[in-house]
Short mmCIF file of C-alpha atoms in Angstrom, two decimals:
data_model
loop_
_atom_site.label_atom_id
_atom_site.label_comp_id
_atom_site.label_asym_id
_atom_site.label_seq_id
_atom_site.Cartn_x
_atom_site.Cartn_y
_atom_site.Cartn_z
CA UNK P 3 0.00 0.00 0.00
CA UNK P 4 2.24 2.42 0.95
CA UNK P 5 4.67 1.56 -2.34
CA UNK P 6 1.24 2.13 -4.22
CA UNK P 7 0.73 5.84 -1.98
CA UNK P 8 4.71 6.18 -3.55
CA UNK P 9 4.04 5.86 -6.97
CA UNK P 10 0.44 7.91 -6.96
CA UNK P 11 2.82 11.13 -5.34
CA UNK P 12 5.37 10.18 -7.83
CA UNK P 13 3.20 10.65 -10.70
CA UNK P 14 1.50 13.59 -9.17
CA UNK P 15 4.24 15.39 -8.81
CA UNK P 16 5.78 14.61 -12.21
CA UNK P 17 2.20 16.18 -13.82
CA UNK P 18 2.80 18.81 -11.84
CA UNK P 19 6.02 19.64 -13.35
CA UNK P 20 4.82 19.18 -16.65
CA UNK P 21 2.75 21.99 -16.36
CA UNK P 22 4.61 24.55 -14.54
CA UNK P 23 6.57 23.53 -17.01
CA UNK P 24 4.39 23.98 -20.09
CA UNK P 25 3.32 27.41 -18.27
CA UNK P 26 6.38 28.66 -17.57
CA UNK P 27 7.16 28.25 -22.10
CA UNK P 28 3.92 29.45 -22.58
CA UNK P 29 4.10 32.42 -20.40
CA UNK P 30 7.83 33.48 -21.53
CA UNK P 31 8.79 31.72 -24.44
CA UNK P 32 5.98 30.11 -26.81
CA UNK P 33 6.41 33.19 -29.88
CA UNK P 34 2.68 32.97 -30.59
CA UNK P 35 1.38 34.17 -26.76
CA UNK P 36 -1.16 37.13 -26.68
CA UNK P 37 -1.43 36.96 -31.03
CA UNK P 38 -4.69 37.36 -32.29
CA UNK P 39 -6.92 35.44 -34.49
CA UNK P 40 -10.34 36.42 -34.15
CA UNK P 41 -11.72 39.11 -36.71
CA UNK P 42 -11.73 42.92 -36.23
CA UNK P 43 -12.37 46.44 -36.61
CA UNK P 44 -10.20 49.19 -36.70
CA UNK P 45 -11.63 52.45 -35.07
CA UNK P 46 -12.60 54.90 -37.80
CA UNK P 47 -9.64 56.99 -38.96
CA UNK P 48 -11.13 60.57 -37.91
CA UNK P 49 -11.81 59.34 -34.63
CA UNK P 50 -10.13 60.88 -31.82
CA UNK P 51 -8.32 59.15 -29.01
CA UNK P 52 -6.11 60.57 -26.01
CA UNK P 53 -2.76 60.83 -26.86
CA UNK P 54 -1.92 58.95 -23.41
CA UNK P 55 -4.25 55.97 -25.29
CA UNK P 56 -2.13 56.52 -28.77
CA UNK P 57 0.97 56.29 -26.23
CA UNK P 58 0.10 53.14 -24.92
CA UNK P 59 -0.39 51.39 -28.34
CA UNK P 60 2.91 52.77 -29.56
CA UNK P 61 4.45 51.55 -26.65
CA UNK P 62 2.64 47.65 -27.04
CA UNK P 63 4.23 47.62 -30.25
CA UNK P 64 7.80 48.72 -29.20
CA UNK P 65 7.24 45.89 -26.56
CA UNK P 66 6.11 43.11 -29.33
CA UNK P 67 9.24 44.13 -31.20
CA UNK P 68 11.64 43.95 -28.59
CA UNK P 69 10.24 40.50 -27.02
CA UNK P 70 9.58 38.99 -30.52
CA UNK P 71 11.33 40.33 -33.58
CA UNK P 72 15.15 38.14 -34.05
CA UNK P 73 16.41 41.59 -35.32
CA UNK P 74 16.60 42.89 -31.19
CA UNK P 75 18.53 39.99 -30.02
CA UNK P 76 21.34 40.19 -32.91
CA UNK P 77 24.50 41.88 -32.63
CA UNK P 78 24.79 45.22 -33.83
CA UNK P 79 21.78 45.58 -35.88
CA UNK P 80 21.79 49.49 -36.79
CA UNK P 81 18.25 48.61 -38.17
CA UNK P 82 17.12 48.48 -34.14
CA UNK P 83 18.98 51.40 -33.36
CA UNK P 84 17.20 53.43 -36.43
CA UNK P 85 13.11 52.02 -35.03
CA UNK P 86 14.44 52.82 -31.30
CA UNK P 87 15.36 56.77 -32.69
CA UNK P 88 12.22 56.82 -34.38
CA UNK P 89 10.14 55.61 -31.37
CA UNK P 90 11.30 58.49 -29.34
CA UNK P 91 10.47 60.81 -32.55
CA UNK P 92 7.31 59.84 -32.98
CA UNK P 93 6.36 59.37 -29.64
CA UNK P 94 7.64 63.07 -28.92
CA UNK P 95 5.25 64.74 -31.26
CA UNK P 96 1.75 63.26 -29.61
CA UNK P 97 -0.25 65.78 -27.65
CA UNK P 98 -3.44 65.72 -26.07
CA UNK P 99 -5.52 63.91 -28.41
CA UNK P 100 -4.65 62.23 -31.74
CA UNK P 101 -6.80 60.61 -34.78
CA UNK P 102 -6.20 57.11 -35.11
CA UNK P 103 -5.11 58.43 -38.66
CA UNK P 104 -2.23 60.22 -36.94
CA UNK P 105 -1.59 57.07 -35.34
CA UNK P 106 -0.97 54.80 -37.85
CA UNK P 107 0.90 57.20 -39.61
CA UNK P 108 3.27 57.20 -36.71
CA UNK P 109 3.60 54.05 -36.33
CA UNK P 110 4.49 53.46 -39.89
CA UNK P 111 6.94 55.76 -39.62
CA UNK P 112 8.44 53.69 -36.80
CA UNK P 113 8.46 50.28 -38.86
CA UNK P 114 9.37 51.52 -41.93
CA UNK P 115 13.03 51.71 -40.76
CA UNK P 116 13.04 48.02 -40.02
CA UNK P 117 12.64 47.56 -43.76
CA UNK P 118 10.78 44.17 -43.13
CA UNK P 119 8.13 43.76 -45.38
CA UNK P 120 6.48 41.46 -42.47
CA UNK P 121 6.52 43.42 -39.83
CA UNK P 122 3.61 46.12 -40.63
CA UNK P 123 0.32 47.72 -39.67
CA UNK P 124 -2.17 48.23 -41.04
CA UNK P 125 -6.20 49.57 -40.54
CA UNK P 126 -8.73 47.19 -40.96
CA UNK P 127 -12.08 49.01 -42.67
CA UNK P 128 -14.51 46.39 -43.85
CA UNK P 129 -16.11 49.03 -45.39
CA UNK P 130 -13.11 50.33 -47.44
CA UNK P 131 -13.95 53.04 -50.34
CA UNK P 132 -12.33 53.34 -53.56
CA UNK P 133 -11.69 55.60 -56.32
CA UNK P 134 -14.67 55.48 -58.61
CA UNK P 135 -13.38 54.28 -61.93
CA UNK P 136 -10.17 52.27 -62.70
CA UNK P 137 -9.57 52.61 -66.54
CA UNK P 138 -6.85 55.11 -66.53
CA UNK P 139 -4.90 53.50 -63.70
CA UNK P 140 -4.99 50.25 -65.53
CA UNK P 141 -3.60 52.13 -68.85
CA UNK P 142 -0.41 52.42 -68.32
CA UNK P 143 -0.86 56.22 -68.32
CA UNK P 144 1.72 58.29 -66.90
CA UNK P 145 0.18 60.10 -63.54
CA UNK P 146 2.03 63.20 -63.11
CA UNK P 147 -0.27 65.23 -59.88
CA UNK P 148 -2.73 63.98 -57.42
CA UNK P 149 -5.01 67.04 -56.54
CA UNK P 150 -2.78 69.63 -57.88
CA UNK P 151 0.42 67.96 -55.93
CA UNK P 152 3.24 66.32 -57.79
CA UNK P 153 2.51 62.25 -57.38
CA UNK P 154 6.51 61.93 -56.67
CA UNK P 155 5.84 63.90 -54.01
CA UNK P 156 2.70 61.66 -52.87
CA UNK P 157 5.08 58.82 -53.77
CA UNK P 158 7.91 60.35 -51.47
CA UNK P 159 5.16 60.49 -48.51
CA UNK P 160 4.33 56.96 -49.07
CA UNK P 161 7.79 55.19 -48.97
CA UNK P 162 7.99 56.96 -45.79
CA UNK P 163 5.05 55.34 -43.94
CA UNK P 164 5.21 51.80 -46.25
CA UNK P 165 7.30 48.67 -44.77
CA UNK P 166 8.71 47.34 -47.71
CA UNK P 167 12.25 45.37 -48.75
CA UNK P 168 12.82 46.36 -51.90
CA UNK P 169 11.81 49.44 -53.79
CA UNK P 170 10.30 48.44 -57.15
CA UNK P 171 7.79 46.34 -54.57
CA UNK P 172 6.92 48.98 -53.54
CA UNK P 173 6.27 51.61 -56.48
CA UNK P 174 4.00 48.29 -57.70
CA UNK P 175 1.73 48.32 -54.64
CA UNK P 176 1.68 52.25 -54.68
CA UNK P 177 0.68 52.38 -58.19
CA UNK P 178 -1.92 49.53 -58.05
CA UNK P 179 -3.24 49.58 -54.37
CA UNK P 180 -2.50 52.22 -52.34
CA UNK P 181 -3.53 54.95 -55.57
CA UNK P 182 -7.00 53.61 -55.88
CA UNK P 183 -7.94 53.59 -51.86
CA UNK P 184 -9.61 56.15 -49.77
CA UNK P 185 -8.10 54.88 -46.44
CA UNK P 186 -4.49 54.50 -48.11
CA UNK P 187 -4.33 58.23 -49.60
CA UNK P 188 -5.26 59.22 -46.01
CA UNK P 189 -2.37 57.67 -45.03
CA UNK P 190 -0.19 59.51 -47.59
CA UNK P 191 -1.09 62.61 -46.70
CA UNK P 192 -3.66 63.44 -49.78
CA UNK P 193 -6.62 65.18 -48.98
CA UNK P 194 -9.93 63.46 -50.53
CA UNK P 195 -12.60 64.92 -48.34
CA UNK P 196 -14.44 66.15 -51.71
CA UNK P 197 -12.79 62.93 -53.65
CA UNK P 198 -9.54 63.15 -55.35
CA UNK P 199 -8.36 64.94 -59.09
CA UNK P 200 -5.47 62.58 -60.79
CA UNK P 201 -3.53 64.93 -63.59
CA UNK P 202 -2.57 62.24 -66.14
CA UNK P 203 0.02 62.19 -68.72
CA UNK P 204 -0.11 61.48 -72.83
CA UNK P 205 1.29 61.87 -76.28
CA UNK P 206 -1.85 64.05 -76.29
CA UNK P 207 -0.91 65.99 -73.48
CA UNK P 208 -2.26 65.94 -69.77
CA UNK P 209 -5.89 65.21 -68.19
CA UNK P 210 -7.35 65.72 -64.97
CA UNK P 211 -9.67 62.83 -63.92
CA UNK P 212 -12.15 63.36 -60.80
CA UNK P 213 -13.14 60.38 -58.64
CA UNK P 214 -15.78 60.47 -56.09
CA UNK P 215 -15.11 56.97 -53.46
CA UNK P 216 -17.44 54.02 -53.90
CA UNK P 217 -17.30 50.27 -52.29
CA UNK P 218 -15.63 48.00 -54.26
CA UNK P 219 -18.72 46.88 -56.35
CA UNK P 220 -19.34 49.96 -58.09
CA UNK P 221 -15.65 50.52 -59.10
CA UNK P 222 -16.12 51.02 -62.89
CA UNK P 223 -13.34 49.38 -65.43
CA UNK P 224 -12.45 47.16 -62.11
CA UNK P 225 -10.31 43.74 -63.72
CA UNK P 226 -11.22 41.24 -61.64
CA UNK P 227 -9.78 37.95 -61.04
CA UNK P 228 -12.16 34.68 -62.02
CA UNK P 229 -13.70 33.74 -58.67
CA UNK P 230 -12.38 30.36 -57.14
CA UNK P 231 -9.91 30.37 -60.05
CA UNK P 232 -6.29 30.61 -58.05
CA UNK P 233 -4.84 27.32 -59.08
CA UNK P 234 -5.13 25.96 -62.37
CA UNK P 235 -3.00 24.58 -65.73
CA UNK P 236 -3.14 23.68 -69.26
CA UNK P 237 -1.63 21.58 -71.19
CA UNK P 238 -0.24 22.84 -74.75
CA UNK P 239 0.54 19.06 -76.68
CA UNK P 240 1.47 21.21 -79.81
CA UNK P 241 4.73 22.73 -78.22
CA UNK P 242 5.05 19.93 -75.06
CA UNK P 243 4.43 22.35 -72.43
CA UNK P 244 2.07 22.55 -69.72
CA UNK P 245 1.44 25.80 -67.63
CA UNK P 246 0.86 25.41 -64.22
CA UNK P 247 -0.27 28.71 -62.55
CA UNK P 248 -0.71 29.79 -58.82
CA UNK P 249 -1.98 33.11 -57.38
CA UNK P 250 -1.85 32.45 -54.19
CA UNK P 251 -0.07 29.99 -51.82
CA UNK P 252 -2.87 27.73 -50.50
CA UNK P 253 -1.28 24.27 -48.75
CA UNK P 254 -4.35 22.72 -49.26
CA UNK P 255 -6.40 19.56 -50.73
CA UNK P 256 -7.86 21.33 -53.83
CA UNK P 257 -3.98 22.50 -54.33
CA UNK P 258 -2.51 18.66 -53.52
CA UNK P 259 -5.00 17.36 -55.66
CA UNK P 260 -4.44 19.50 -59.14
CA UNK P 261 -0.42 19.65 -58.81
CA UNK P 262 -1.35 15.31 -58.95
CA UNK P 263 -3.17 15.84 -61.98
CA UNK P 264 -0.80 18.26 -63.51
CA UNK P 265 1.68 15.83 -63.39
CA UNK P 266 -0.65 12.88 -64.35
CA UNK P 267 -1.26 14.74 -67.76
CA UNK P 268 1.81 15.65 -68.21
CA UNK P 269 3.46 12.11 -68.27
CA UNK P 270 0.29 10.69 -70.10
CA UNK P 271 1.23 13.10 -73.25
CA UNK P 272 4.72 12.96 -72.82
CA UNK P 273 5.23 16.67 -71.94
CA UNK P 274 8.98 17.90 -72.14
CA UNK P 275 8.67 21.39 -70.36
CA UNK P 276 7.15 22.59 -67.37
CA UNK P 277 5.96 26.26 -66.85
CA UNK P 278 5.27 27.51 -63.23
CA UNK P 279 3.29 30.96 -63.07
CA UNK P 280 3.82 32.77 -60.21
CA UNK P 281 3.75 36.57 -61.05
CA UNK P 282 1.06 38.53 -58.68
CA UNK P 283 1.50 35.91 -56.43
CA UNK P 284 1.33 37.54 -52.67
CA UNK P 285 2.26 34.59 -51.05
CA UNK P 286 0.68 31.88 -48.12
CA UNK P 287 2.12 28.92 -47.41
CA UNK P 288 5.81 27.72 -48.31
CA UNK P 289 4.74 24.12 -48.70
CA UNK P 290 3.32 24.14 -51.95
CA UNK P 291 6.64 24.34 -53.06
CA UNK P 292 7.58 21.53 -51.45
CA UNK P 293 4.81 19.66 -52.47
CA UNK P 294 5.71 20.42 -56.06
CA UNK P 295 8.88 19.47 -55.67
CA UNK P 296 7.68 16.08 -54.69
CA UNK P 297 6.75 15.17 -58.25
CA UNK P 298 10.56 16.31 -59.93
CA UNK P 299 12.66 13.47 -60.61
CA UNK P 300 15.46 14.50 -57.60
CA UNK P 301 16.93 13.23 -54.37
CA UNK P 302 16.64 15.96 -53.13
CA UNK P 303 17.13 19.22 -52.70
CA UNK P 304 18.34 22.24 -50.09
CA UNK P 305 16.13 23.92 -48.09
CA UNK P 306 16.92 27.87 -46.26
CA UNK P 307 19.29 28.12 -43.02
CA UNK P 308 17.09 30.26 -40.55
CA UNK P 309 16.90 31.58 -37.08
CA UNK P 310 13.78 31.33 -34.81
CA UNK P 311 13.04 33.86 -31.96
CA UNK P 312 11.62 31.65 -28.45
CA UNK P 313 11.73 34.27 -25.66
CA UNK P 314 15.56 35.64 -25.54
CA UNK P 315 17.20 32.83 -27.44
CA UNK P 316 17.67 32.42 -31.09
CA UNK P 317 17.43 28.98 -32.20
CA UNK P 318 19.89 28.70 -35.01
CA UNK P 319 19.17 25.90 -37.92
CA UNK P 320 21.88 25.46 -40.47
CA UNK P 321 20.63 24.77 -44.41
CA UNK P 322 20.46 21.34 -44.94
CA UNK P 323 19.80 18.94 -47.42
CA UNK P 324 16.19 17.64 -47.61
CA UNK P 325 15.67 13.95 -49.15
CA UNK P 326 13.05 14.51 -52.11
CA UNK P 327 9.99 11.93 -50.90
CA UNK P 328 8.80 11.20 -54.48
CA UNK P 329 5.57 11.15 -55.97
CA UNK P 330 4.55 9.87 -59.24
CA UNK P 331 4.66 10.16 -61.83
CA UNK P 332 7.98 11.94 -61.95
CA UNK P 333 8.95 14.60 -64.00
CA UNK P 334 12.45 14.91 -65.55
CA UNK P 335 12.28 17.88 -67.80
CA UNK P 336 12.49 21.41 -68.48
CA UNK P 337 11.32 23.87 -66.02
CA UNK P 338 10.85 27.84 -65.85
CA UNK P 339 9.63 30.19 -64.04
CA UNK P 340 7.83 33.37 -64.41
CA UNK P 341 7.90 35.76 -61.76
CA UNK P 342 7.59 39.80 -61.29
CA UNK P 343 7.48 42.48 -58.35
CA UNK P 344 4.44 41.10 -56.93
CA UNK P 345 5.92 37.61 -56.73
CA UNK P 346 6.10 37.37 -52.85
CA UNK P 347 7.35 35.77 -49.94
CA UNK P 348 6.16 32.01 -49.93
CA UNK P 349 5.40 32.77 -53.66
CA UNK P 350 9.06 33.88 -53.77
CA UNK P 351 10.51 31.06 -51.83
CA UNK P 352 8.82 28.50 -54.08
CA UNK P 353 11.18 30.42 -56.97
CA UNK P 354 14.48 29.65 -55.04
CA UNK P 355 13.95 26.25 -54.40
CA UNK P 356 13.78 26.11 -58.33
CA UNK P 357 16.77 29.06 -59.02
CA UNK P 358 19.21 28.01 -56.27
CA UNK P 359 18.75 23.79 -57.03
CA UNK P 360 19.26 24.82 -60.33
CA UNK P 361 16.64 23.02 -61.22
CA UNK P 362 15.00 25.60 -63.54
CA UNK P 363 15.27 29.12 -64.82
CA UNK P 364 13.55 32.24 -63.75
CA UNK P 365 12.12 34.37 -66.65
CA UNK P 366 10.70 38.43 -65.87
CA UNK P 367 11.55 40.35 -63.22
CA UNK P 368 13.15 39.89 -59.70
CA UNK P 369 10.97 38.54 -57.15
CA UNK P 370 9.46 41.41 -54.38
CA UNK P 371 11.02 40.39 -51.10
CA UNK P 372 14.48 39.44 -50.34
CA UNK P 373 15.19 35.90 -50.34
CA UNK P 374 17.15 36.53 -46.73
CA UNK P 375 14.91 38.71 -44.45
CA UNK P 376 12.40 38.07 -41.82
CA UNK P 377 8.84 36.43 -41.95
CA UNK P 378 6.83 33.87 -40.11
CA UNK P 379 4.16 36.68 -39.11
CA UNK P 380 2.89 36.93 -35.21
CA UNK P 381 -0.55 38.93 -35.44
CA UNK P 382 -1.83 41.81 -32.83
CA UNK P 383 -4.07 44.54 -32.39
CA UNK P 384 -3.47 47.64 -30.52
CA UNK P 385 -5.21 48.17 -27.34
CA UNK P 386 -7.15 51.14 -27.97
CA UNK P 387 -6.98 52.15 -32.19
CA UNK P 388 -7.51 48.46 -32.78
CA UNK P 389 -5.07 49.04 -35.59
CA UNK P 390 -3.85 45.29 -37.01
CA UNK P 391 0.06 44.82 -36.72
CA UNK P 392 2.81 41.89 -37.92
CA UNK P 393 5.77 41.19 -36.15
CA UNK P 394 8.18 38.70 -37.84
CA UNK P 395 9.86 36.10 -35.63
CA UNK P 396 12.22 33.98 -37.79
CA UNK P 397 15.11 35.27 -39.72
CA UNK P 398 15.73 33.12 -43.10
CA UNK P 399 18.50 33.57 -45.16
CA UNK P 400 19.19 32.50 -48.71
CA UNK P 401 20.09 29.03 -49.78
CA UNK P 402 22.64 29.96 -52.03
CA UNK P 403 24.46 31.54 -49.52
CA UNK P 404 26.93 33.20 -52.33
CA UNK P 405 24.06 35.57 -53.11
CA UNK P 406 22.62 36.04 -49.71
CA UNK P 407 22.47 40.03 -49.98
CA UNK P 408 20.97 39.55 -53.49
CA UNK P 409 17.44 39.94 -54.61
CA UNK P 410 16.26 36.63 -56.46
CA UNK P 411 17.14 37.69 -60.42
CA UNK P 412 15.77 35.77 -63.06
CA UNK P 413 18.08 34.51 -65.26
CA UNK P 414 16.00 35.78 -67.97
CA UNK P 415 15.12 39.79 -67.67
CA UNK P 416 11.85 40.76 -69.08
CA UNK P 417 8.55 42.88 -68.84
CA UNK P 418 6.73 40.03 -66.75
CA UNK P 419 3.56 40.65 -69.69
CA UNK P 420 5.77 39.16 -71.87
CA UNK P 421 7.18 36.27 -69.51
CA UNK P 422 5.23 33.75 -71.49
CA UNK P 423 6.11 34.78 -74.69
CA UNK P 424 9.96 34.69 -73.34
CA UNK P 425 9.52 31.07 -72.18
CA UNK P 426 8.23 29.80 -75.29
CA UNK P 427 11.12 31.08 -77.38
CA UNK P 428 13.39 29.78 -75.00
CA UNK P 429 11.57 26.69 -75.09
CA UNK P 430 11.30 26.61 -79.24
CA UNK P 431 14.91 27.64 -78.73
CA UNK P 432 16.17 24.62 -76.85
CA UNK P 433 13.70 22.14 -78.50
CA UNK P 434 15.87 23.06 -82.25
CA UNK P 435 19.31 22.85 -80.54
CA UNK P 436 18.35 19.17 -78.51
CA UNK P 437 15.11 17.32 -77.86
CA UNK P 438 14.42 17.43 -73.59
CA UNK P 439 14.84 13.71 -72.04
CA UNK P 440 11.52 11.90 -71.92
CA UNK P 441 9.10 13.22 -69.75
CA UNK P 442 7.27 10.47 -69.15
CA UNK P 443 6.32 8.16 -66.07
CA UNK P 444 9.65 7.72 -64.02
#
């Protein structure tokens, strides 16, 4: 009995560890305590707050960065030192009362010298406005003033407040986002209580254009993308190509299930080259690459070095070399590429597995993130503005570690309209010099 009364105060007491345990890594170092993943509202931009309330969700931020961004806990990053100089800016200029406008503009202003395009904030407006028609946006038209002001000015303001990596990112989202929103020209200083003017120019000279702000289902001239339609292929027999395209990273069964009858088709018709779409892909999940991978006829391939942020320790993980768990049918062929300035973050890691394997070539322009920079994205809201923020905990760098300050160039420069086009000639090109190796089931 009393070896019994032993065992029961053994076990007891071992539970008990295990969860001051689990508590004690929950409560200090499990990256993902006090995120949020239930939906939201920011406060409406004109409304007023104290500025002792603005204070305190400046000052939550500054503490998410410090306790969860890798960037605080490395050695001499002048990056910190530049958000820590701008905290004390920023933080100087609040009075009394602010608009939640004036706070997110501050805040940008703060996370914009991290230059991590995954730590940001952002307002969340479920009733967003936008300008009234898009036609002359989507022409190509040179826009030269917004409401009288130069637009490099406007421009200017923006890169100021935006969290970005690379520039020509983004010049892309201010020209096709930020131009056509209400919310986002708020942000950049522009003035559309009685709608905004856009001075365009032409070979025929300039044109103003007025827009009054609608919801998104009156936008006139809007281009939208097919509904449901984010990952699909074809399968050209003529010129033994098939064209797998993605807009968005989805690790999913609908995604699974057509990269498996991609691959089915193209071994059943003998197809020699492979075509993977990814330009105006935002990103998602990094494991649709790795799923596609699954169906190339390789060992194996390498996979990103990284560091993860838990509490005050980095946890440091080395690139390695990642045994390819097949699939059939397998695929031994030509692959490309097509990427441009909106091909992003999981979207643009699924593009180095193929550059820096050297297991395909890259055809348009270079990708919209850096291959090394931050990601893995911890969600929060501020207390009081309920504005939505990122902070990045993980720290990847580049798996061809010869380029690891380099953006991801393609190997083949081009206007990404014409990335297609560019692959087929290369394709026509290679298929005169050689035939590619039979495609067909492995």
């Amino acid at each position: 009995m009393k070896t019994l009364k032993k065992i029961l105060i053994a076990i007891v007491s071992l539970i008990a560890v295990l969860l001051l345990t689990s508590g004690i890594f929950y409560a200090t170092l499990n990256p993902y305590r006090g995120t949020n993943k239930k939906s939201f509202t920011t406060l409406p931009l004109e409304q007023k707050i104290s500025g002792a309330q603005a204070k305190e969700d400046i000052d939550f931020i500054m503490k998410m960065l410090r306790t969860r961004h890798p960037a605080w806990i490395e050695t001499g990053n002048e990056k910190v030192l530049n958000v820590e100089a701008k905290y004390i800016e920023e933080s100087s200029k609040i009075g009394s009362e602010v608009s939640v406008l004036d706070e997110w503009i501050a805040v940008s202003h703060i996370l914009h010298e991290l230059y991590d395009g995954h730590t940001t904030v952002h307002n969340r407006n479920p009733n967003q406005r936008y300008i009234s028609d898009f036609a002359q946006i989507q022409s190509g038209a040179t826009l030269s003033k917004i409401n009288g002001v130069p637009a490099k000015s406007i421009y200017e303001n923006f890169l100021s407040v935006y969290q970005y990596e690379r520039t020509d990112f983004a010049k892309s989202i201010f020209t096709s986002k930020i131009l056509c929103s209400e919310d986002y020209l708020r942000w950049c200083g522009v003035d559309v209580s009685n709608g905004v003017t856009f001075t365009f120019e032409s070979g025929e000279g300039s044109g103003d254009f007025h827009y009054d702000f609608v919801p998104i289902d009156q936008v006139k001239n809007l281009k939208m993308q097919e509904a449901g339609k984010w990952v699909y292929y074809e399968i050209d027999k003529e010129k033994s190509t098939g064209i797998f395209t993605l807009t968005t990273c989805n690790f999913n069964k609908e995604y699974k299930d057509t990269v498996k009858k991609f691959f089915e088709e193209v071994a059943e018709n003998k197809i020699q080259n492979v075509i993977v779409d990814l330009r105006s892909n935002g990103g998602g999940n990094s494991l649709v690459g790795d799923e596609f991978l699954r169906y190339l006829d390789i060992d194996g391939y390498y996979s990103w070095a990284n560091e993860i942020r838990v509490g005050n320790f980095l946890i440091r993980n080395k690139r390695s070399f990642c045994k390819n768990n097949k699939l059939k049918p397998s695929f031994a062929g030509n692959i490309f590429v097509l990427t441009d300035t909106r091909t992003y973050s999981s979207a643009m890691d699924f593009t180095m597995y193929i550059c820096d394997n050297k297991l395909g070539k890259i055809i348009g322009e270079a990708s919209g993130n850096l291959p090394s920079s931050y990601g893995d994205c911890l969600n929060f809201i501020t207390p009081n503005s309920r504005l939505a923020f990122s902070v990045s905990y993980k720290h990847w760098h580049r798996i061809d570690e010869s380029k690891e300050s380099e953006p991801l160039n393609p190997d083949y420069p081009c206007d990404p309209k014409d990335a297609l086009k560019e692959a087929y000639k290369l394709i026509e090109k290679n298929t005169s010099k050689s035939p590619a190796p039979d495609a067909g089931p492995q």
